PDB file of C-alpha atoms in Angstrom:
ATOM      1  CA  UNK Y 718       3.694  40.205 -45.012  1.00 44.00           C
ATOM      2  CA  UNK Y 719       4.551  42.631 -42.109  1.00 45.00           C
ATOM      3  CA  UNK Y 720       8.315  41.127 -41.361  1.00 47.00           C
ATOM      4  CA  UNK Y 721       7.679  42.685 -37.725  1.00 57.00           C
ATOM      5  CA  UNK Y 722       4.525  40.153 -37.046  1.00 68.00           C
ATOM      6  CA  UNK Y 723       5.637  37.378 -34.690  1.00 83.00           C
ATOM      7  CA  UNK Y 724       4.122  34.661 -36.587  1.00 88.00           C
ATOM      8  CA  UNK Y 725       4.662  31.703 -34.582  1.00 88.00           C
ATOM      9  CA  UNK Y 726       2.720  34.171 -31.874  1.00 92.00           C
ATOM     10  CA  UNK Y 727      -0.112  34.496 -33.811  1.00 93.00           C
ATOM     11  CA  UNK Y 728      -0.355  30.925 -34.768  1.00 94.00           C
ATOM     12  CA  UNK Y 729       0.044  29.742 -30.841  1.00 94.00           C
ATOM     13  CA  UNK Y 730      -2.794  32.473 -30.399  1.00 95.00           C
ATOM     14  CA  UNK Y 731      -5.223  30.919 -33.347  1.00 95.00           C
ATOM     15  CA  UNK Y 732      -4.756  27.443 -32.164  1.00 96.00           C
ATOM     16  CA  UNK Y 733      -5.114  28.109 -28.813  1.00 96.00           C
ATOM     17  CA  UNK Y 734      -8.606  29.697 -29.327  1.00 96.00           C
ATOM     18  CA  UNK Y 735      -9.801  27.237 -32.222  1.00 95.00           C
ATOM     19  CA  UNK Y 736      -8.748  24.216 -29.477  1.00 95.00           C
ATOM     20  CA  UNK Y 737     -10.987  25.433 -26.503  1.00 95.00           C
ATOM     21  CA  UNK Y 738     -13.649  26.757 -29.433  1.00 95.00           C
ATOM     22  CA  UNK Y 739     -13.225  23.174 -30.713  1.00 94.00           C
ATOM     23  CA  UNK Y 740     -13.644  21.176 -27.365  1.00 92.00           C
ATOM     24  CA  UNK Y 741     -16.592  23.152 -26.063  1.00 91.00           C
ATOM     25  CA  UNK Y 742     -19.133  22.595 -28.792  1.00 88.00           C
ATOM     26  CA  UNK Y 743     -18.301  25.578 -31.189  1.00 90.00           C
ATOM     27  CA  UNK Y 744     -19.363  25.138 -34.783  1.00 89.00           C
ATOM     28  CA  UNK Y 745     -16.288  24.785 -37.351  1.00 91.00           C
ATOM     29  CA  UNK Y 746     -17.194  27.601 -39.440  1.00 89.00           C
ATOM     30  CA  UNK Y 747     -17.269  29.658 -36.205  1.00 91.00           C
ATOM     31  CA  UNK Y 748     -13.949  28.573 -35.199  1.00 94.00           C
ATOM     32  CA  UNK Y 749     -12.381  29.484 -38.596  1.00 93.00           C
ATOM     33  CA  UNK Y 750     -13.605  32.452 -38.829  1.00 93.00           C
ATOM     34  CA  UNK Y 751     -12.628  33.596 -35.000  1.00 95.00           C
ATOM     35  CA  UNK Y 752      -8.926  32.157 -35.757  1.00 95.00           C
ATOM     36  CA  UNK Y 753      -9.030  34.009 -39.529  1.00 94.00           C
ATOM     37  CA  UNK Y 754     -10.248  37.190 -37.859  1.00 94.00           C
ATOM     38  CA  UNK Y 755      -7.157  36.602 -34.933  1.00 95.00           C
ATOM     39  CA  UNK Y 756      -4.357  36.284 -37.322  1.00 93.00           C
ATOM     40  CA  UNK Y 757      -5.922  38.982 -39.866  1.00 93.00           C
ATOM     41  CA  UNK Y 758      -5.346  41.716 -36.646  1.00 93.00           C
ATOM     42  CA  UNK Y 759      -2.388  40.073 -35.539  1.00 91.00           C
ATOM     43  CA  UNK Y 760      -0.771  41.254 -39.274  1.00 88.00           C
ATOM     44  CA  UNK Y 761      -0.680  37.380 -40.739  1.00 89.00           C
ATOM     45  CA  UNK Y 762      -2.970  37.782 -44.098  1.00 85.00           C
ATOM     46  CA  UNK Y 763      -4.511  35.140 -45.849  1.00 84.00           C
ATOM     47  CA  UNK Y 764      -4.166  32.430 -43.189  1.00 89.00           C
ATOM     48  CA  UNK Y 765      -4.946  28.665 -44.508  1.00 91.00           C
ATOM     49  CA  UNK Y 766      -6.989  27.208 -41.628  1.00 92.00           C
ATOM     50  CA  UNK Y 767      -7.853  23.201 -41.866  1.00 91.00           C
ATOM     51  CA  UNK Y 768     -10.072  22.197 -38.769  1.00 90.00           C
ATOM     52  CA  UNK Y 769     -11.868  18.845 -37.914  1.00 88.00           C
ATOM     53  CA  UNK Y 770     -13.413  17.489 -34.661  1.00 88.00           C
ATOM     54  CA  UNK Y 771      -9.796  16.146 -33.911  1.00 89.00           C
ATOM     55  CA  UNK Y 772      -7.135  18.422 -34.651  1.00 92.00           C
ATOM     56  CA  UNK Y 773      -6.978  22.071 -36.415  1.00 94.00           C
ATOM     57  CA  UNK Y 774      -3.791  23.252 -38.962  1.00 93.00           C
ATOM     58  CA  UNK Y 775      -2.953  26.584 -39.808  1.00 94.00           C
ATOM     59  CA  UNK Y 776      -0.218  27.855 -41.984  1.00 91.00           C
ATOM     60  CA  UNK Y 777       0.341  30.806 -44.808  1.00 89.00           C
ATOM     61  CA  UNK Y 778       1.789  30.911 -48.310  1.00 83.00           C
ATOM     62  CA  UNK Y 779       4.461  33.541 -47.265  1.00 78.00           C
ATOM     63  CA  UNK Y 780       5.986  31.191 -44.453  1.00 72.00           C
ATOM     64  CA  UNK Y 781       7.512  27.532 -45.052  1.00 75.00           C
ATOM     65  CA  UNK Y 782       6.063  25.836 -42.384  1.00 77.00           C
ATOM     66  CA  UNK Y 783       1.989  24.919 -40.530  1.00 86.00           C
ATOM     67  CA  UNK Y 784       1.049  24.625 -37.227  1.00 91.00           C
ATOM     68  CA  UNK Y 785      -1.323  22.339 -35.646  1.00 91.00           C
ATOM     69  CA  UNK Y 786      -2.883  21.342 -32.358  1.00 92.00           C
ATOM     70  CA  UNK Y 787      -4.984  18.016 -31.134  1.00 91.00           C
ATOM     71  CA  UNK Y 788      -8.197  18.054 -29.917  1.00 91.00           C
ATOM     72  CA  UNK Y 789      -8.448  15.431 -27.228  1.00 84.00           C
ATOM     73  CA  UNK Y 790     -11.667  15.859 -25.465  1.00 83.00           C
ATOM     74  CA  UNK Y 791     -14.895  17.593 -26.456  1.00 84.00           C
ATOM     75  CA  UNK Y 792     -17.806  18.859 -24.632  1.00 85.00           C
ATOM     76  CA  UNK Y 793     -20.682  21.549 -24.351  1.00 85.00           C
ATOM     77  CA  UNK Y 794     -19.477  25.249 -22.346  1.00 88.00           C
ATOM     78  CA  UNK Y 795     -21.168  27.559 -24.102  1.00 88.00           C
ATOM     79  CA  UNK Y 796     -19.695  30.381 -21.634  1.00 89.00           C
ATOM     80  CA  UNK Y 797     -15.882  29.492 -22.262  1.00 93.00           C
ATOM     81  CA  UNK Y 798     -16.750  29.727 -26.242  1.00 93.00           C
ATOM     82  CA  UNK Y 799     -18.616  33.539 -25.426  1.00 93.00           C
ATOM     83  CA  UNK Y 800     -15.205  34.542 -23.908  1.00 94.00           C
ATOM     84  CA  UNK Y 801     -12.957  33.363 -26.690  1.00 95.00           C
ATOM     85  CA  UNK Y 802     -15.207  35.622 -28.638  1.00 94.00           C
ATOM     86  CA  UNK Y 803     -15.365  38.274 -26.035  1.00 95.00           C
ATOM     87  CA  UNK Y 804     -11.200  38.518 -25.989  1.00 95.00           C
ATOM     88  CA  UNK Y 805     -11.120  37.971 -29.720  1.00 95.00           C
ATOM     89  CA  UNK Y 806     -13.295  41.197 -30.210  1.00 95.00           C
ATOM     90  CA  UNK Y 807     -10.840  42.909 -27.372  1.00 95.00           C
ATOM     91  CA  UNK Y 808      -7.726  41.849 -29.680  1.00 95.00           C
ATOM     92  CA  UNK Y 809      -9.565  43.713 -32.421  1.00 94.00           C
ATOM     93  CA  UNK Y 810     -10.087  46.849 -31.037  1.00 94.00           C
ATOM     94  CA  UNK Y 811      -6.428  46.636 -29.625  1.00 92.00           C
ATOM     95  CA  UNK Y 812      -7.935  46.610 -25.803  1.00 94.00           C
ATOM     96  CA  UNK Y 813      -4.781  43.882 -25.383  1.00 93.00           C
ATOM     97  CA  UNK Y 814      -2.158  42.985 -27.430  1.00 93.00           C
ATOM     98  CA  UNK Y 815      -0.989  39.630 -28.554  1.00 93.00           C
ATOM     99  CA  UNK Y 816       0.672  38.341 -25.340  1.00 93.00           C
ATOM    100  CA  UNK Y 817      -2.097  39.635 -23.332  1.00 95.00           C
ATOM    101  CA  UNK Y 818      -4.442  37.558 -25.390  1.00 95.00           C
ATOM    102  CA  UNK Y 819      -3.151  34.225 -25.423  1.00 95.00           C
ATOM    103  CA  UNK Y 820      -2.640  34.512 -21.471  1.00 94.00           C
ATOM    104  CA  UNK Y 821      -6.411  35.626 -21.569  1.00 95.00           C
ATOM    105  CA  UNK Y 822      -7.020  32.656 -23.491  1.00 95.00           C
ATOM    106  CA  UNK Y 823      -5.124  30.218 -21.442  1.00 94.00           C
ATOM    107  CA  UNK Y 824      -6.777  31.517 -18.644  1.00 94.00           C
ATOM    108  CA  UNK Y 825      -9.969  30.851 -20.137  1.00 93.00           C
ATOM    109  CA  UNK Y 826      -8.874  27.059 -20.620  1.00 90.00           C
ATOM    110  CA  UNK Y 827      -8.107  26.609 -17.433  1.00 88.00           C
ATOM    111  CA  UNK Y 828     -10.259  28.449 -15.184  1.00 83.00           C
ATOM    112  CA  UNK Y 829     -13.528  29.762 -16.950  1.00 71.00           C
ATOM    113  CA  UNK Y 830     -16.329  30.101 -14.149  1.00 74.00           C
ATOM    114  CA  UNK Y 831     -18.985  27.510 -14.401  1.00 78.00           C
ATOM    115  CA  UNK Y 832     -22.255  26.750 -12.364  1.00 81.00           C
ATOM    116  CA  UNK Y 833     -21.854  24.871  -9.289  1.00 87.00           C
ATOM    117  CA  UNK Y 834     -22.745  20.918 -10.125  1.00 89.00           C
ATOM    118  CA  UNK Y 835     -25.897  21.130  -7.732  1.00 92.00           C
ATOM    119  CA  UNK Y 836     -26.968  23.515  -9.323  1.00 93.00           C
ATOM    120  CA  UNK Y 837     -26.520  21.413 -12.692  1.00 92.00           C
ATOM    121  CA  UNK Y 838     -28.104  18.902 -11.121  1.00 94.00           C
ATOM    122  CA  UNK Y 839     -31.572  20.677 -10.476  1.00 95.00           C
ATOM    123  CA  UNK Y 840     -31.048  22.195 -14.016  1.00 94.00           C
ATOM    124  CA  UNK Y 841     -31.046  18.602 -14.865  1.00 95.00           C
ATOM    125  CA  UNK Y 842     -34.325  17.599 -12.822  1.00 95.00           C
ATOM    126  CA  UNK Y 843     -36.371  20.537 -14.022  1.00 95.00           C
ATOM    127  CA  UNK Y 844     -35.179  19.849 -17.793  1.00 94.00           C
ATOM    128  CA  UNK Y 845     -36.221  16.402 -17.301  1.00 94.00           C
ATOM    129  CA  UNK Y 846     -39.756  17.507 -15.580  1.00 92.00           C
ATOM    130  CA  UNK Y 847     -40.853  19.894 -17.461  1.00 91.00           C
ATOM    131  CA  UNK Y 848     -40.056  17.958 -21.164  1.00 90.00           C
ATOM    132  CA  UNK Y 849     -41.694  14.980 -19.637  1.00 90.00           C
ATOM    133  CA  UNK Y 850     -44.979  17.246 -19.870  1.00 87.00           C
ATOM    134  CA  UNK Y 851     -43.738  18.825 -22.828  1.00 85.00           C
ATOM    135  CA  UNK Y 852     -43.299  15.529 -25.152  1.00 78.00           C
ATOM    136  CA  UNK Y 853     -45.569  13.070 -23.271  1.00 74.00           C
ATOM    137  CA  UNK Y 854     -49.035  15.133 -23.927  1.00 70.00           C
ATOM    138  CA  UNK Y 855     -49.237  13.118 -19.835  1.00 60.00           C
ATOM    139  CA  UNK Y 856     -51.531  16.056 -17.922  1.00 61.00           C
ATOM    140  CA  UNK Y 857     -51.521  13.823 -14.659  1.00 64.00           C
ATOM    141  CA  UNK Y 858     -48.613  16.086 -12.731  1.00 80.00           C
ATOM    142  CA  UNK Y 859     -48.194  12.910 -10.988  1.00 85.00           C
ATOM    143  CA  UNK Y 860     -45.184  11.536 -12.342  1.00 89.00           C
ATOM    144  CA  UNK Y 861     -42.985  14.931 -12.321  1.00 91.00           C
ATOM    145  CA  UNK Y 862     -41.537  14.612  -9.106  1.00 93.00           C
ATOM    146  CA  UNK Y 863     -40.059  11.377  -9.715  1.00 94.00           C
ATOM    147  CA  UNK Y 864     -38.642  12.473 -13.251  1.00 94.00           C
ATOM    148  CA  UNK Y 865     -37.406  15.366 -11.400  1.00 95.00           C
ATOM    149  CA  UNK Y 866     -35.602  12.992  -9.218  1.00 96.00           C
ATOM    150  CA  UNK Y 867     -34.156   9.907 -11.783  1.00 97.00           C
ATOM    151  CA  UNK Y 868     -33.000  12.840 -14.242  1.00 96.00           C
ATOM    152  CA  UNK Y 869     -31.244  14.119 -11.324  1.00 97.00           C
ATOM    153  CA  UNK Y 870     -29.850  10.620 -10.841  1.00 97.00           C
ATOM    154  CA  UNK Y 871     -29.240  10.331 -14.625  1.00 96.00           C
ATOM    155  CA  UNK Y 872     -27.276  13.216 -15.212  1.00 96.00           C
ATOM    156  CA  UNK Y 873     -25.252  12.291 -11.692  1.00 96.00           C
ATOM    157  CA  UNK Y 874     -24.212   8.872 -12.882  1.00 96.00           C
ATOM    158  CA  UNK Y 875     -23.381  10.062 -16.564  1.00 95.00           C
ATOM    159  CA  UNK Y 876     -20.837  13.016 -15.106  1.00 93.00           C
ATOM    160  CA  UNK Y 877     -19.288  10.684 -12.549  1.00 94.00           C
ATOM    161  CA  UNK Y 878     -18.694   8.000 -14.964  1.00 93.00           C
ATOM    162  CA  UNK Y 879     -17.331  10.405 -17.604  1.00 89.00           C
ATOM    163  CA  UNK Y 880     -14.861  11.884 -15.084  1.00 89.00           C
ATOM    164  CA  UNK Y 881     -13.844   7.965 -13.914  1.00 90.00           C
ATOM    165  CA  UNK Y 882     -13.304   6.758 -17.581  1.00 86.00           C
ATOM    166  CA  UNK Y 883     -13.794   9.742 -19.962  1.00 80.00           C
ATOM    167  CA  UNK Y 884     -15.821   7.314 -22.640  1.00 84.00           C
ATOM    168  CA  UNK Y 885     -18.978   9.293 -23.716  1.00 85.00           C
ATOM    169  CA  UNK Y 886     -20.685   6.441 -24.747  1.00 90.00           C
ATOM    170  CA  UNK Y 887     -20.258   4.401 -21.684  1.00 93.00           C
ATOM    171  CA  UNK Y 888     -20.829   7.211 -19.561  1.00 94.00           C
ATOM    172  CA  UNK Y 889     -24.011   7.892 -21.347  1.00 95.00           C
ATOM    173  CA  UNK Y 890     -25.224   4.018 -21.706  1.00 96.00           C
ATOM    174  CA  UNK Y 891     -24.618   3.573 -17.840  1.00 96.00           C
ATOM    175  CA  UNK Y 892     -26.706   6.706 -17.263  1.00 96.00           C
ATOM    176  CA  UNK Y 893     -29.571   5.115 -19.494  1.00 96.00           C
ATOM    177  CA  UNK Y 894     -29.514   2.063 -18.190  1.00 96.00           C
ATOM    178  CA  UNK Y 895     -29.907   3.242 -14.098  1.00 96.00           C
ATOM    179  CA  UNK Y 896     -32.468   5.937 -15.528  1.00 96.00           C
ATOM    180  CA  UNK Y 897     -34.361   2.690 -16.977  1.00 95.00           C
ATOM    181  CA  UNK Y 898     -33.435   0.357 -13.594  1.00 96.00           C
ATOM    182  CA  UNK Y 899     -34.926   3.423 -11.113  1.00 96.00           C
ATOM    183  CA  UNK Y 900     -38.079   4.292 -13.244  1.00 95.00           C
ATOM    184  CA  UNK Y 901     -39.162   0.905 -13.131  1.00 95.00           C
ATOM    185  CA  UNK Y 902     -38.500   0.612  -9.409  1.00 94.00           C
ATOM    186  CA  UNK Y 903     -40.780   3.889  -8.895  1.00 94.00           C
ATOM    187  CA  UNK Y 904     -43.856   2.213 -10.529  1.00 93.00           C
ATOM    188  CA  UNK Y 905     -43.561  -0.785  -9.373  1.00 92.00           C
ATOM    189  CA  UNK Y 906     -43.480   0.734  -5.774  1.00 92.00           C
ATOM    190  CA  UNK Y 907     -46.401   3.203  -6.440  1.00 90.00           C
ATOM    191  CA  UNK Y 908     -44.195   6.213  -6.932  1.00 90.00           C
ATOM    192  CA  UNK Y 909     -45.249   6.717 -10.710  1.00 87.00           C
ATOM    193  CA  UNK Y 910     -47.615   5.839 -13.094  1.00 87.00           C
ATOM    194  CA  UNK Y 911     -45.879   5.483 -16.629  1.00 88.00           C
ATOM    195  CA  UNK Y 912     -42.544   4.206 -17.130  1.00 91.00           C
ATOM    196  CA  UNK Y 913     -42.578   5.301 -20.736  1.00 90.00           C
ATOM    197  CA  UNK Y 914     -43.472   8.956 -19.725  1.00 90.00           C
ATOM    198  CA  UNK Y 915     -40.798   9.380 -16.974  1.00 93.00           C
ATOM    199  CA  UNK Y 916     -38.103   7.576 -18.995  1.00 94.00           C
ATOM    200  CA  UNK Y 917     -38.590  10.692 -21.696  1.00 92.00           C
ATOM    201  CA  UNK Y 918     -38.418  12.786 -19.506  1.00 92.00           C
ATOM    202  CA  UNK Y 919     -35.496  11.553 -17.720  1.00 94.00           C
ATOM    203  CA  UNK Y 920     -33.230  10.906 -20.646  1.00 95.00           C
ATOM    204  CA  UNK Y 921     -33.758  15.103 -21.809  1.00 94.00           C
ATOM    205  CA  UNK Y 922     -30.866  16.041 -20.363  1.00 94.00           C
ATOM    206  CA  UNK Y 923     -28.120  13.363 -22.074  1.00 93.00           C
ATOM    207  CA  UNK Y 924     -29.640  13.824 -25.454  1.00 91.00           C
ATOM    208  CA  UNK Y 925     -27.138  15.195 -27.563  1.00 88.00           C
ATOM    209  CA  UNK Y 926     -28.979  18.157 -28.770  1.00 85.00           C
ATOM    210  CA  UNK Y 927     -25.911  20.533 -29.681  1.00 85.00           C
ATOM    211  CA  UNK Y 928     -23.831  17.985 -31.368  1.00 85.00           C
ATOM    212  CA  UNK Y 929     -26.890  17.249 -33.726  1.00 88.00           C
ATOM    213  CA  UNK Y 930     -27.452  20.367 -34.652  1.00 89.00           C
ATOM    214  CA  UNK Y 931     -23.569  21.353 -34.773  1.00 88.00           C
ATOM    215  CA  UNK Y 932     -23.228  18.513 -36.944  1.00 89.00           C
ATOM    216  CA  UNK Y 933     -26.456  19.918 -39.476  1.00 90.00           C
ATOM    217  CA  UNK Y 934     -24.872  23.421 -39.546  1.00 89.00           C
ATOM    218  CA  UNK Y 935     -21.214  22.200 -40.479  1.00 88.00           C
ATOM    219  CA  UNK Y 936     -22.891  20.533 -43.400  1.00 90.00           C
ATOM    220  CA  UNK Y 937     -24.859  22.986 -44.593  1.00 89.00           C
ATOM    221  CA  UNK Y 938     -21.712  25.581 -44.280  1.00 85.00           C
ATOM    222  CA  UNK Y 939     -19.935  23.467 -46.175  1.00 85.00           C
ATOM    223  CA  UNK Y 940     -17.542  21.504 -43.277  1.00 85.00           C
ATOM    224  CA  UNK Y 941     -18.806  18.248 -44.880  1.00 87.00           C
ATOM    225  CA  UNK Y 942     -15.795  15.687 -42.654  1.00 86.00           C
ATOM    226  CA  UNK Y 943     -16.703  17.545 -39.532  1.00 86.00           C
ATOM    227  CA  UNK Y 944     -20.538  17.691 -39.808  1.00 88.00           C
ATOM    228  CA  UNK Y 945     -20.650  13.722 -40.868  1.00 91.00           C
ATOM    229  CA  UNK Y 946     -18.055  12.921 -37.660  1.00 88.00           C
ATOM    230  CA  UNK Y 947     -20.412  14.645 -35.567  1.00 88.00           C
ATOM    231  CA  UNK Y 948     -23.252  13.697 -37.123  1.00 90.00           C
ATOM    232  CA  UNK Y 949     -21.807   9.547 -36.140  1.00 91.00           C
ATOM    233  CA  UNK Y 950     -20.692  10.859 -32.927  1.00 89.00           C
ATOM    234  CA  UNK Y 951     -24.488  12.048 -31.986  1.00 90.00           C
ATOM    235  CA  UNK Y 952     -25.518   9.065 -33.343  1.00 92.00           C
ATOM    236  CA  UNK Y 953     -23.482   6.963 -31.116  1.00 92.00           C
ATOM    237  CA  UNK Y 954     -24.483   8.891 -28.811  1.00 92.00           C
ATOM    238  CA  UNK Y 955     -28.033   8.586 -28.471  1.00 92.00           C
ATOM    239  CA  UNK Y 956     -27.672   4.778 -29.566  1.00 94.00           C
ATOM    240  CA  UNK Y 957     -26.125   4.382 -26.304  1.00 94.00           C
ATOM    241  CA  UNK Y 958     -29.137   5.731 -24.221  1.00 95.00           C
ATOM    242  CA  UNK Y 959     -31.378   3.938 -26.379  1.00 94.00           C
ATOM    243  CA  UNK Y 960     -29.334   0.227 -25.826  1.00 95.00           C
ATOM    244  CA  UNK Y 961     -29.485   1.531 -21.926  1.00 94.00           C
ATOM    245  CA  UNK Y 962     -33.266   1.622 -22.037  1.00 94.00           C
ATOM    246  CA  UNK Y 963     -33.990  -1.447 -24.150  1.00 94.00           C
ATOM    247  CA  UNK Y 964     -31.546  -3.523 -22.182  1.00 94.00           C
ATOM    248  CA  UNK Y 965     -33.779  -2.916 -19.338  1.00 93.00           C
ATOM    249  CA  UNK Y 966     -37.186  -2.935 -20.680  1.00 91.00           C
ATOM    250  CA  UNK Y 967     -36.058  -6.507 -22.740  1.00 88.00           C
ATOM    251  CA  UNK Y 968     -35.693  -7.614 -18.835  1.00 88.00           C
ATOM    252  CA  UNK Y 969     -37.246  -6.109 -16.447  1.00 81.00           C
ATOM    253  CA  UNK Y 970     -40.763  -5.598 -18.152  1.00 72.00           C
TER     254      UNK Y 970
END
């Protein structure tokens, strides 16, 4: 290893990049690849990296110590992942130095642009309405507007509860409960025809599709611990959504 390399600074950049990627839904093999590229380009060869959904560890054979960083929050934000990869490529091509890379990663973590919340609401409504048609095979479009509205409502409740108590499963359970209640009320007041079709569409923005996909990709890539953990987490999310709907159906139908 080059004696002039600031190994602590390299480790800081690697851990920060890995933390951002794990927190925002990246696959573990992509996290490790990005961290290893940053370490190699920073002058630290043969970095030893261990990643899970709750902690990331990095060290080398040449250094007596390792460093780790804890993962406290997890969500889906592919924009941040893309920006971390872009910063890593700029560092690899010597367009920025190590200090600039760390500064840029901090900015990505705190200030990455995102879509306005009302855009996200509209997107949730569009997903709910279109997937209702796709999955139900229901060609009477009478239920499309109410699926649009209830899908937006469910997404809003999920986001509000998640920001309030930051327990994902409770927010998903509450959102699905709300979707079920308002769907049944809408049908009873002749605002919709089919409870099942509206519910199918409205819960789609809540379904943990990315975590399930990443769990499978991690398992196939040999990251058994992360794959199993993400699979269990996605299963619990699906169970919370299903429990909310089942509870409403049991008592209100």
